[in-house]
Amino acid sequence: MRQFDFDKLKYLYSTVPVILLIHFFSVLLFSVFMWHYVDNIALAVWISVSVIVLLFRFYHYLLYSNSSEEELRPQSTLWLHRYYTYVLIGGGLWGSTAVLLFPPHEILYQMVVVLFILGLTATALGIISASWELVVAYALLSFAPIIVRLAWMEDPLYQTIAYIVSALGILLIFSAKHFGSVIDNAIYSKFALTQAMSALENTQGRLISLLDNAPVGIFYYDSSLHITDLNNQLLKTFRLTSRDPLIGYDLGTLMDKRILPALNQALEDGQGRYEGPFYSTFSENSLYIELSTVPVIDKKRLHQGAICFVKDLTMEKEAQELIKQNSFYDPLTKLPNRSLVTDRIKLSIEQSRRHLFHCAVLFIDLDHFKHINDDYGHYIGDQVLYQVSQRLLKQLRSEDTVARVGGDEFLILLNTLSDDYTAAAQEAMEIALGLIDAINGIFGIDGESISLSASIGINVFRGEEGMLPDAIIKRADIAMFQAKRTGRQHAELYHESFETSQHELFQMEKELRTALDEKEFELYYQPKVAIDSDKIAQVEALIRWNHPDKGLIMPEAFIPYAEESGLIVKIGEWVLEESIKQIKQWQQTGAANAIERVSVNVSSHQFNQPDFVDYLRALVTSYEIAPEMIELELTESAMVDNSRGAIDKVKALEAFGVRVALDDFGTGYSSLSYLKHLPVSVIKIDRSFITDLKHNENSLMIVKTIIAIAKSMDLTVVAEGVETDEELSMLKELGCDYYQGFLCEKALPVKKLEALISTKISTRQSIEEKRLPEQSTSAK
Ligand SMILES: Nc1nc2c(ncn2[C@@H]2O[C@H](COP(=O)(O)O[C@H]3[C@@H](O)[C@H](n4cnc5c(=O)[nH]c(N)nc54)O[C@@H]3COP(=O)(O)O)[C@@H](O)[C@H]2O)c(=O)[nH]1
């Protein structure tokens, strides 16, 4: 059943109580009136039937009233038919009075019957007028019998009354039709209203849910800038728990007035927008918001205030700031990074070009920082970098920029130096020296004392057309590289010639790689003679490069390049393995039985490799040679550069059986007290002291002292660079254990060394033999 028909059914049932009452009292009244004039049995039967019908109808009415709409809806047609049935039975009962209860003679009571039928039908038709078919059926059932009865009577008066009743009946039917259409309209209007109300409620519900669940804060405000409504998100945005302080709030009194223009804009029929920081009056929070406003206009185009949407962008903004911070600043030191300093250099190029002053870029690289990371771990390494950044900042002016551009690399941009290049270079150099002083020294971190130094490259520039920041940085880098090459711990001012030496380095590096791949290196061996027995007891492995074009190249010509490029590690590994192979071969062939030990030079780079000891152990084990056959020659600087790790490594090597000699002793740090801390077995006195031995009192004193202290510490002493008998006899007198030098032999290829040793003659004899032809020649 359609909703409209269902509503009509509801209306019809709403009339039942009235119908029942009218019907009941009408039956009662009719019976009282007619009791003496009609057949009492017929009247009793009529009354009984009427009462039974009324009771049933009442019962069904109660059933209907107690049913829910959901229960009634599926049976609505049945209930309509029930209603129709009872109405028609009612009509039939009153119609039947014209047949059963019409007094034959009392004309007055006959008219009472007619009046009852007319009155009740008129009432009934009014009530049931909502159903046209029912009206017609009811009118027929109630009027037809009385009209027929009256018309059947002979008296023309009755016939006239029959016409009148018929006319009234027709009139009533049409009145009921009109009344019915009024009721229909009323039901339809109510139905339409209900529909509209429910649609409105739905829309309102949707709007409320939209407002409450909108991801942006929303509030309405009237034309006098007072808040009239708001959603939950707005409370969240402003960290509030209650709407109360906001409803009716005058936005004109906000502490932060930056949003007012946008709010007013919407009241002037425009759309307002604001994005930026906002200080909340209510929660006293600093936010970053995006706000937009639109006017609220009703159907009559009248302004009803405005609506404002507020988005809290605080978190996005903070994230953006963080990203920005990370893309322009170094997270560890909080210093600008390469991008930012590059930008600033660009600016300096422009400014110095316009104002004719000089600027400088200082490229700082910490010396041997890698060892700090390797020995103390990255946490301490990070702390050192942080402290360095702080020391740098302290030294500089606020207009200068300090940036961290790599692991242990810092860039400093000095602005507004002198307009004279020489003066500017001097200023930059003074600042650089100040920075070196600031960095040089001990860093105390977590109970560790870490010594540090730095090398600085300086590039002084004045902006020119087309000058690029990268080129400026590169020059400072080249100068820094030069500072590293020339001893570290100092500053170098960029010079064009540095580029050539760098180019040379790259070229040499390339050639050295080829030399390794093409096996162009060879080991020569120089004898070390036991002074007491005058026997070749040991040899030192010394590298040579058989260059395909340049011939034999001595190590001093390429080792420094190998050191700088880092290739020394690979070359050193080759030397170690080659020496061990040679030892193995000598062991197997017995070709050099007399050789008790082979010493190998190890560069600080190689020695400072974290896995150096393990590497050597593995090599010795895999070639199955006695570790005692090897002696490693380390310079003092290799140990001082990495004092903590070096001592442990030397201990581990000595414990394994490999001996460690301190090479070039007397040069460099030359700290005799330092010897106590180094668990080495041998010290080699530097050649420079031996050469000077005869002519320089100081050298004699130094050699004397070194030997005395070494002896007191039970160390073996080797003197290198011995070229004369005099030097040898002086060393013998001072108690030196071994000597090495041209007096015995220079470094020889393996075959020649083997040949020398296989003569099994004392070196003195060999020397004498060598001299004899010379003497005979001179004698001639
Ligand atoms: N890391 C490595 N360094 C190495 C290796 N091989 C050599 N070197 C180092 O190169 C420097 C020069 O070595 P070299 O040209 O071989 O010179 C050695 C001797 O020939 C020279 N010597 C020896 N006796 C005399 C002498 O009586 N007079 C004189 N003028 N020179 C002499 O001394 C060099 C050996 O020095 P040292 O190592 O200090 O014992 C040199 O520093 C080598 O260390 C290598 O494989 N790896």
PDB file of N, CA and C in Angstrom, residues 611-686:
ATOM      1  N   ASP A 611      92.152  -3.916  10.261  1.00  0.00           N
ATOM      2  CA  ASP A 611      92.327  -5.376  10.266  1.00  0.00           C
ATOM      3  C   ASP A 611      93.771  -5.787   9.930  1.00  0.00           C
ATOM      4  N   PHE A 612      94.708  -4.848  10.110  1.00  0.00           N
ATOM      5  CA  PHE A 612      96.085  -5.135   9.676  1.00  0.00           C
ATOM      6  C   PHE A 612      96.659  -6.391  10.346  1.00  0.00           C
ATOM      7  N   VAL A 613      96.491  -6.490  11.667  1.00  0.00           N
ATOM      8  CA  VAL A 613      97.087  -7.617  12.400  1.00  0.00           C
ATOM      9  C   VAL A 613      96.468  -8.931  11.923  1.00  0.00           C
ATOM     10  N   ASP A 614      95.156  -8.934  11.784  1.00  0.00           N
ATOM     11  CA  ASP A 614      94.475 -10.171  11.328  1.00  0.00           C
ATOM     12  C   ASP A 614      94.932 -10.541   9.930  1.00  0.00           C
ATOM     13  N   TYR A 615      95.079  -9.505   9.122  1.00  0.00           N
ATOM     14  CA  TYR A 615      95.494  -9.743   7.737  1.00  0.00           C
ATOM     15  C   TYR A 615      96.870 -10.426   7.709  1.00  0.00           C
ATOM     16  N   LEU A 616      97.810  -9.878   8.518  1.00  0.00           N
ATOM     17  CA  LEU A 616      99.166 -10.434   8.515  1.00  0.00           C
ATOM     18  C   LEU A 616      99.173 -11.859   9.080  1.00  0.00           C
ATOM     19  N   ARG A 617      98.418 -12.048  10.157  1.00  0.00           N
ATOM     20  CA  ARG A 617      98.338 -13.389  10.760  1.00  0.00           C
ATOM     21  C   ARG A 617      97.862 -14.394   9.719  1.00  0.00           C
ATOM     22  N   ALA A 618      96.788 -14.013   8.996  1.00  0.00           N
ATOM     23  CA  ALA A 618      96.207 -14.933   8.007  1.00  0.00           C
ATOM     24  C   ALA A 618      97.231 -15.259   6.921  1.00  0.00           C
ATOM     25  N   LEU A 619      98.007 -14.241   6.524  1.00  0.00           N
ATOM     26  CA  LEU A 619      99.000 -14.427   5.464  1.00  0.00           C
ATOM     27  C   LEU A 619     100.100 -15.387   5.915  1.00  0.00           C
ATOM     28  N   VAL A 620     100.597 -15.141   7.136  1.00  0.00           N
ATOM     29  CA  VAL A 620     101.675 -15.978   7.689  1.00  0.00           C
ATOM     30  C   VAL A 620     101.190 -17.423   7.820  1.00  0.00           C
ATOM     31  N   THR A 621      99.964 -17.565   8.317  1.00  0.00           N
ATOM     32  CA  THR A 621      99.423 -18.906   8.518  1.00  0.00           C
ATOM     33  C   THR A 621      99.231 -19.611   7.174  1.00  0.00           C
ATOM     34  N   SER A 622      98.694 -18.853   6.189  1.00  0.00           N
ATOM     35  CA  SER A 622      98.393 -19.543   4.920  1.00  0.00           C
ATOM     36  C   SER A 622      99.681 -19.972   4.191  1.00  0.00           C
ATOM     37  N   TYR A 623     100.804 -19.226   4.384  1.00  0.00           N
ATOM     38  CA  TYR A 623     102.060 -19.642   3.721  1.00  0.00           C
ATOM     39  C   TYR A 623     102.912 -20.551   4.621  1.00  0.00           C
ATOM     40  N   GLU A 624     102.396 -20.790   5.812  1.00  0.00           N
ATOM     41  CA  GLU A 624     103.060 -21.680   6.769  1.00  0.00           C
ATOM     42  C   GLU A 624     104.532 -21.309   6.981  1.00  0.00           C
ATOM     43  N   ILE A 625     104.761 -20.068   7.291  1.00  0.00           N
ATOM     44  CA  ILE A 625     106.133 -19.672   7.644  1.00  0.00           C
ATOM     45  C   ILE A 625     106.144 -19.290   9.125  1.00  0.00           C
ATOM     46  N   ALA A 626     107.326 -19.280   9.707  1.00  0.00           N
ATOM     47  CA  ALA A 626     107.417 -18.900  11.116  1.00  0.00           C
ATOM     48  C   ALA A 626     107.260 -17.382  11.208  1.00  0.00           C
ATOM     49  N   PRO A 627     106.356 -16.889  12.071  1.00  0.00           N
ATOM     50  CA  PRO A 627     106.175 -15.440  12.182  1.00  0.00           C
ATOM     51  C   PRO A 627     107.470 -14.737  12.596  1.00  0.00           C
ATOM     52  N   GLU A 628     108.351 -15.486  13.279  1.00  0.00           N
ATOM     53  CA  GLU A 628     109.626 -14.895  13.731  1.00  0.00           C
ATOM     54  C   GLU A 628     110.510 -14.510  12.554  1.00  0.00           C
ATOM     55  N   MET A 629     110.201 -15.026  11.372  1.00  0.00           N
ATOM     56  CA  MET A 629     110.995 -14.695  10.188  1.00  0.00           C
ATOM     57  C   MET A 629     110.706 -13.269   9.699  1.00  0.00           C
ATOM     58  N   ILE A 630     109.688 -12.656  10.266  1.00  0.00           N
ATOM     59  CA  ILE A 630     109.292 -11.332   9.756  1.00  0.00           C
ATOM     60  C   ILE A 630     109.552 -10.238  10.781  1.00  0.00           C
ATOM     61  N   GLU A 631     110.050  -9.141  10.248  1.00  0.00           N
ATOM     62  CA  GLU A 631     110.193  -7.942  11.081  1.00  0.00           C
ATOM     63  C   GLU A 631     109.505  -6.811  10.319  1.00  0.00           C
ATOM     64  N   LEU A 632     108.678  -6.070  11.012  1.00  0.00           N
ATOM     65  CA  LEU A 632     107.996  -4.949  10.348  1.00  0.00           C
ATOM     66  C   LEU A 632     108.695  -3.659  10.742  1.00  0.00           C
ATOM     67  N   GLU A 633     109.024  -2.855   9.749  1.00  0.00           N
ATOM     68  CA  GLU A 633     109.650  -1.560  10.040  1.00  0.00           C
ATOM     69  C   GLU A 633     108.580  -0.470   9.974  1.00  0.00           C
ATOM     70  N   LEU A 634     108.352   0.121  11.134  1.00  0.00           N
ATOM     71  CA  LEU A 634     107.329   1.183  11.205  1.00  0.00           C
ATOM     72  C   LEU A 634     108.002   2.485  11.597  1.00  0.00           C
ATOM     73  N   THR A 635     107.540   3.559  11.003  1.00  0.00           N
ATOM     74  CA  THR A 635     108.108   4.847  11.402  1.00  0.00           C
ATOM     75  C   THR A 635     107.424   5.304  12.682  1.00  0.00           C
ATOM     76  N   GLU A 636     108.063   6.233  13.364  1.00  0.00           N
ATOM     77  CA  GLU A 636     107.463   6.753  14.593  1.00  0.00           C
ATOM     78  C   GLU A 636     106.103   7.382  14.305  1.00  0.00           C
ATOM     79  N   SER A 637     106.033   8.076  13.167  1.00  0.00           N
ATOM     80  CA  SER A 637     104.776   8.796  12.896  1.00  0.00           C
ATOM     81  C   SER A 637     103.613   7.814  12.738  1.00  0.00           C
ATOM     82  N   ALA A 638     103.889   6.623  12.192  1.00  0.00           N
ATOM     83  CA  ALA A 638     102.812   5.641  12.031  1.00  0.00           C
ATOM     84  C   ALA A 638     102.214   5.312  13.382  1.00  0.00           C
ATOM     85  N   MET A 639     103.063   5.319  14.407  1.00  0.00           N
ATOM     86  CA  MET A 639     102.563   4.955  15.735  1.00  0.00           C
ATOM     87  C   MET A 639     101.963   6.154  16.453  1.00  0.00           C
ATOM     88  N   VAL A 640     102.587   7.301  16.262  1.00  0.00           N
ATOM     89  CA  VAL A 640     102.075   8.474  16.963  1.00  0.00           C
ATOM     90  C   VAL A 640     100.712   8.882  16.403  1.00  0.00           C
ATOM     91  N   ASP A 641     100.554   8.729  15.069  1.00  0.00           N
ATOM     92  CA  ASP A 641      99.285   9.098  14.431  1.00  0.00           C
ATOM     93  C   ASP A 641      98.113   8.375  15.075  1.00  0.00           C
ATOM     94  N   ASN A 642      98.410   7.214  15.556  1.00  0.00           N
ATOM     95  CA  ASN A 642      97.320   6.378  16.032  1.00  0.00           C
ATOM     96  C   ASN A 642      97.779   5.672  17.301  1.00  0.00           C
ATOM     97  N   SER A 643      98.167   6.499  18.298  1.00  0.00           N
ATOM     98  CA  SER A 643      98.873   5.946  19.435  1.00  0.00           C
ATOM     99  C   SER A 643      98.144   4.815  20.153  1.00  0.00           C
ATOM    100  N   ARG A 644      96.845   5.032  20.415  1.00  0.00           N
ATOM    101  CA  ARG A 644      96.134   4.027  21.188  1.00  0.00           C
ATOM    102  C   ARG A 644      96.065   2.697  20.470  1.00  0.00           C
ATOM    103  N   GLY A 645      95.613   2.741  19.228  1.00  0.00           N
ATOM    104  CA  GLY A 645      95.484   1.504  18.458  1.00  0.00           C
ATOM    105  C   GLY A 645      96.848   0.919  18.146  1.00  0.00           C
ATOM    106  N   ALA A 646      97.862   1.786  17.932  1.00  0.00           N
ATOM    107  CA  ALA A 646      99.185   1.310  17.517  1.00  0.00           C
ATOM    108  C   ALA A 646      99.811   0.435  18.588  1.00  0.00           C
ATOM    109  N   ILE A 647      99.742   0.882  19.806  1.00  0.00           N
ATOM    110  CA  ILE A 647     100.372   0.111  20.891  1.00  0.00           C
ATOM    111  C   ILE A 647      99.736  -1.277  20.976  1.00  0.00           C
ATOM    112  N   ASP A 648      98.413  -1.326  20.896  1.00  0.00           N
ATOM    113  CA  ASP A 648      97.724  -2.630  20.951  1.00  0.00           C
ATOM    114  C   ASP A 648      98.152  -3.510  19.794  1.00  0.00           C
ATOM    115  N   LYS A 649      98.261  -2.881  18.615  1.00  0.00           N
ATOM    116  CA  LYS A 649      98.622  -3.672  17.433  1.00  0.00           C
ATOM    117  C   LYS A 649     100.042  -4.214  17.565  1.00  0.00           C
ATOM    118  N   VAL A 650     100.967  -3.353  18.012  1.00  0.00           N
ATOM    119  CA  VAL A 650     102.363  -3.803  18.151  1.00  0.00           C
ATOM    120  C   VAL A 650     102.422  -4.953  19.153  1.00  0.00           C
ATOM    121  N   LYS A 651     101.653  -4.812  20.229  1.00  0.00           N
ATOM    122  CA  LYS A 651     101.640  -5.882  21.241  1.00  0.00           C
ATOM    123  C   LYS A 651     101.144  -7.177  20.618  1.00  0.00           C
ATOM    124  N   ALA A 652     100.065  -7.065  19.839  1.00  0.00           N
ATOM    125  CA  ALA A 652      99.476  -8.261  19.226  1.00  0.00           C
ATOM    126  C   ALA A 652     100.469  -8.902  18.252  1.00  0.00           C
ATOM    127  N   LEU A 653     101.200  -8.073  17.506  1.00  0.00           N
ATOM    128  CA  LEU A 653     102.162  -8.612  16.528  1.00  0.00           C
ATOM    129  C   LEU A 653     103.312  -9.319  17.244  1.00  0.00           C
ATOM    130  N   GLU A 654     103.819  -8.642  18.288  1.00  0.00           N
ATOM    131  CA  GLU A 654     104.943  -9.230  19.029  1.00  0.00           C
ATOM    132  C   GLU A 654     104.502 -10.532  19.703  1.00  0.00           C
ATOM    133  N   ALA A 655     103.288 -10.539  20.205  1.00  0.00           N
ATOM    134  CA  ALA A 655     102.780 -11.756  20.839  1.00  0.00           C
ATOM    135  C   ALA A 655     102.663 -12.892  19.823  1.00  0.00           C
ATOM    136  N   PHE A 656     102.382 -12.531  18.610  1.00  0.00           N
ATOM    137  CA  PHE A 656     102.243 -13.536  17.536  1.00  0.00           C
ATOM    138  C   PHE A 656     103.621 -14.066  17.112  1.00  0.00           C
ATOM    139  N   GLY A 657     104.647 -13.257  17.370  1.00  0.00           N
ATOM    140  CA  GLY A 657     106.003 -13.683  17.005  1.00  0.00           C
ATOM    141  C   GLY A 657     106.662 -12.776  15.989  1.00  0.00           C
ATOM    142  N   VAL A 658     105.885 -11.877  15.413  1.00  0.00           N
ATOM    143  CA  VAL A 658     106.427 -10.940  14.425  1.00  0.00           C
ATOM    144  C   VAL A 658     107.130  -9.819  15.190  1.00  0.00           C
ATOM    145  N   ARG A 659     108.376  -9.490  14.747  1.00  0.00           N
ATOM    146  CA  ARG A 659     109.075  -8.411  15.468  1.00  0.00           C
ATOM    147  C   ARG A 659     108.739  -7.053  14.843  1.00  0.00           C
ATOM    148  N   VAL A 660     108.759  -6.046  15.687  1.00  0.00           N
ATOM    149  CA  VAL A 660     108.464  -4.705  15.172  1.00  0.00           C
ATOM    150  C   VAL A 660     109.661  -3.799  15.428  1.00  0.00           C
ATOM    151  N   ALA A 661     110.107  -3.139  14.354  1.00  0.00           N
ATOM    152  CA  ALA A 661     111.240  -2.221  14.480  1.00  0.00           C
ATOM    153  C   ALA A 661     110.763  -0.796  14.289  1.00  0.00           C
ATOM    154  N   LEU A 662     111.346   0.098  15.075  1.00  0.00           N
ATOM    155  CA  LEU A 662     111.010   1.513  14.939  1.00  0.00           C
ATOM    156  C   LEU A 662     112.031   2.108  13.970  1.00  0.00           C
ATOM    157  N   ASP A 663     111.524   2.459  12.758  1.00  0.00           N
ATOM    158  CA  ASP A 663     112.396   2.896  11.660  1.00  0.00           C
ATOM    159  C   ASP A 663     112.732   4.385  11.788  1.00  0.00           C
ATOM    160  N   ASP A 664     113.800   4.791  11.168  1.00  0.00           N
ATOM    161  CA  ASP A 664     114.199   6.208  11.109  1.00  0.00           C
ATOM    162  C   ASP A 664     114.237   6.858  12.478  1.00  0.00           C
ATOM    163  N   PHE A 665     114.625   6.090  13.515  1.00  0.00           N
ATOM    164  CA  PHE A 665     114.591   6.650  14.866  1.00  0.00           C
ATOM    165  C   PHE A 665     115.512   7.842  14.990  1.00  0.00           C
ATOM    166  N   GLY A 666     115.026   8.840  15.698  1.00  0.00           N
ATOM    167  CA  GLY A 666     115.830  10.057  15.871  1.00  0.00           C
ATOM    168  C   GLY A 666     115.237  11.207  15.077  1.00  0.00           C
ATOM    169  N   THR A 667     114.493  10.900  14.042  1.00  0.00           N
ATOM    170  CA  THR A 667     113.820  11.964  13.273  1.00  0.00           C
ATOM    171  C   THR A 667     112.391  12.064  13.826  1.00  0.00           C
ATOM    172  N   GLY A 668     111.634  12.980  13.310  1.00  0.00           N
ATOM    173  CA  GLY A 668     110.212  13.064  13.699  1.00  0.00           C
ATOM    174  C   GLY A 668     110.058  13.385  15.166  1.00  0.00           C
ATOM    175  N   TYR A 669     109.318  12.574  15.887  1.00  0.00           N
ATOM    176  CA  TYR A 669     108.992  12.867  17.284  1.00  0.00           C
ATOM    177  C   TYR A 669     110.182  12.662  18.217  1.00  0.00           C
ATOM    178  N   SER A 670     110.947  11.594  17.898  1.00  0.00           N
ATOM    179  CA  SER A 670     112.194  11.323  18.613  1.00  0.00           C
ATOM    180  C   SER A 670     112.070  11.389  20.122  1.00  0.00           C
ATOM    181  N   SER A 671     110.989  10.967  20.628  1.00  0.00           N
ATOM    182  CA  SER A 671     110.838  11.023  22.065  1.00  0.00           C
ATOM    183  C   SER A 671     111.350   9.716  22.669  1.00  0.00           C
ATOM    184  N   LEU A 672     112.436   9.857  23.410  1.00  0.00           N
ATOM    185  CA  LEU A 672     113.007   8.651  24.008  1.00  0.00           C
ATOM    186  C   LEU A 672     112.076   8.082  25.067  1.00  0.00           C
ATOM    187  N   SER A 673     111.396   9.039  25.766  1.00  0.00           N
ATOM    188  CA  SER A 673     110.484   8.561  26.808  1.00  0.00           C
ATOM    189  C   SER A 673     109.321   7.790  26.190  1.00  0.00           C
ATOM    190  N   TYR A 674     109.003   8.196  24.978  1.00  0.00           N
ATOM    191  CA  TYR A 674     107.894   7.547  24.272  1.00  0.00           C
ATOM    192  C   TYR A 674     108.196   6.067  24.016  1.00  0.00           C
ATOM    193  N   LEU A 675     109.481   5.770  23.910  1.00  0.00           N
ATOM    194  CA  LEU A 675     109.916   4.396  23.644  1.00  0.00           C
ATOM    195  C   LEU A 675     109.371   3.412  24.678  1.00  0.00           C
ATOM    196  N   LYS A 676     109.285   3.933  25.918  1.00  0.00           N
ATOM    197  CA  LYS A 676     108.841   3.073  27.021  1.00  0.00           C
ATOM    198  C   LYS A 676     107.464   2.492  26.766  1.00  0.00           C
ATOM    199  N   HIS A 677     106.645   3.303  26.044  1.00  0.00           N
ATOM    200  CA  HIS A 677     105.248   2.876  25.839  1.00  0.00           C
ATOM    201  C   HIS A 677     105.094   1.970  24.643  1.00  0.00           C
ATOM    202  N   LEU A 678     106.117   1.937  23.784  1.00  0.00           N
ATOM    203  CA  LEU A 678     105.976   1.144  22.560  1.00  0.00           C
ATOM    204  C   LEU A 678     106.648  -0.208  22.732  1.00  0.00           C
ATOM    205  N   PRO A 679     105.898  -1.239  22.632  1.00  0.00           N
ATOM    206  CA  PRO A 679     106.493  -2.556  22.889  1.00  0.00           C
ATOM    207  C   PRO A 679     107.280  -3.084  21.691  1.00  0.00           C
ATOM    208  N   VAL A 680     108.134  -2.238  21.049  1.00  0.00           N
ATOM    209  CA  VAL A 680     108.912  -2.696  19.887  1.00  0.00           C
ATOM    210  C   VAL A 680     110.165  -3.449  20.375  1.00  0.00           C
ATOM    211  N   SER A 681     110.776  -4.242  19.439  1.00  0.00           N
ATOM    212  CA  SER A 681     111.965  -5.015  19.815  1.00  0.00           C
ATOM    213  C   SER A 681     113.242  -4.402  19.268  1.00  0.00           C
ATOM    214  N   VAL A 682     113.058  -3.612  18.189  1.00  0.00           N
ATOM    215  CA  VAL A 682     114.238  -3.120  17.476  1.00  0.00           C
ATOM    216  C   VAL A 682     114.087  -1.631  17.226  1.00  0.00           C
ATOM    217  N   ILE A 683     115.223  -0.905  17.292  1.00  0.00           N
ATOM    218  CA  ILE A 683     115.158   0.457  16.779  1.00  0.00           C
ATOM    219  C   ILE A 683     116.253   0.633  15.730  1.00  0.00           C
ATOM    220  N   LYS A 684     115.850   1.338  14.663  1.00  0.00           N
ATOM    221  CA  LYS A 684     116.806   1.597  13.586  1.00  0.00           C
ATOM    222  C   LYS A 684     117.185   3.066  13.644  1.00  0.00           C
ATOM    223  N   ILE A 685     118.479   3.308  13.862  1.00  0.00           N
ATOM    224  CA  ILE A 685     118.923   4.713  13.959  1.00  0.00           C
ATOM    225  C   ILE A 685     118.963   5.282  12.538  1.00  0.00           C
ATOM    226  N   ASP A 686     118.395   6.465  12.390  1.00  0.00           N
ATOM    227  CA  ASP A 686     118.262   7.062  11.065  1.00  0.00           C
ATOM    228  C   ASP A 686     119.633   7.341  10.421  1.00  0.00           C
TER     229      ASP A 686
END
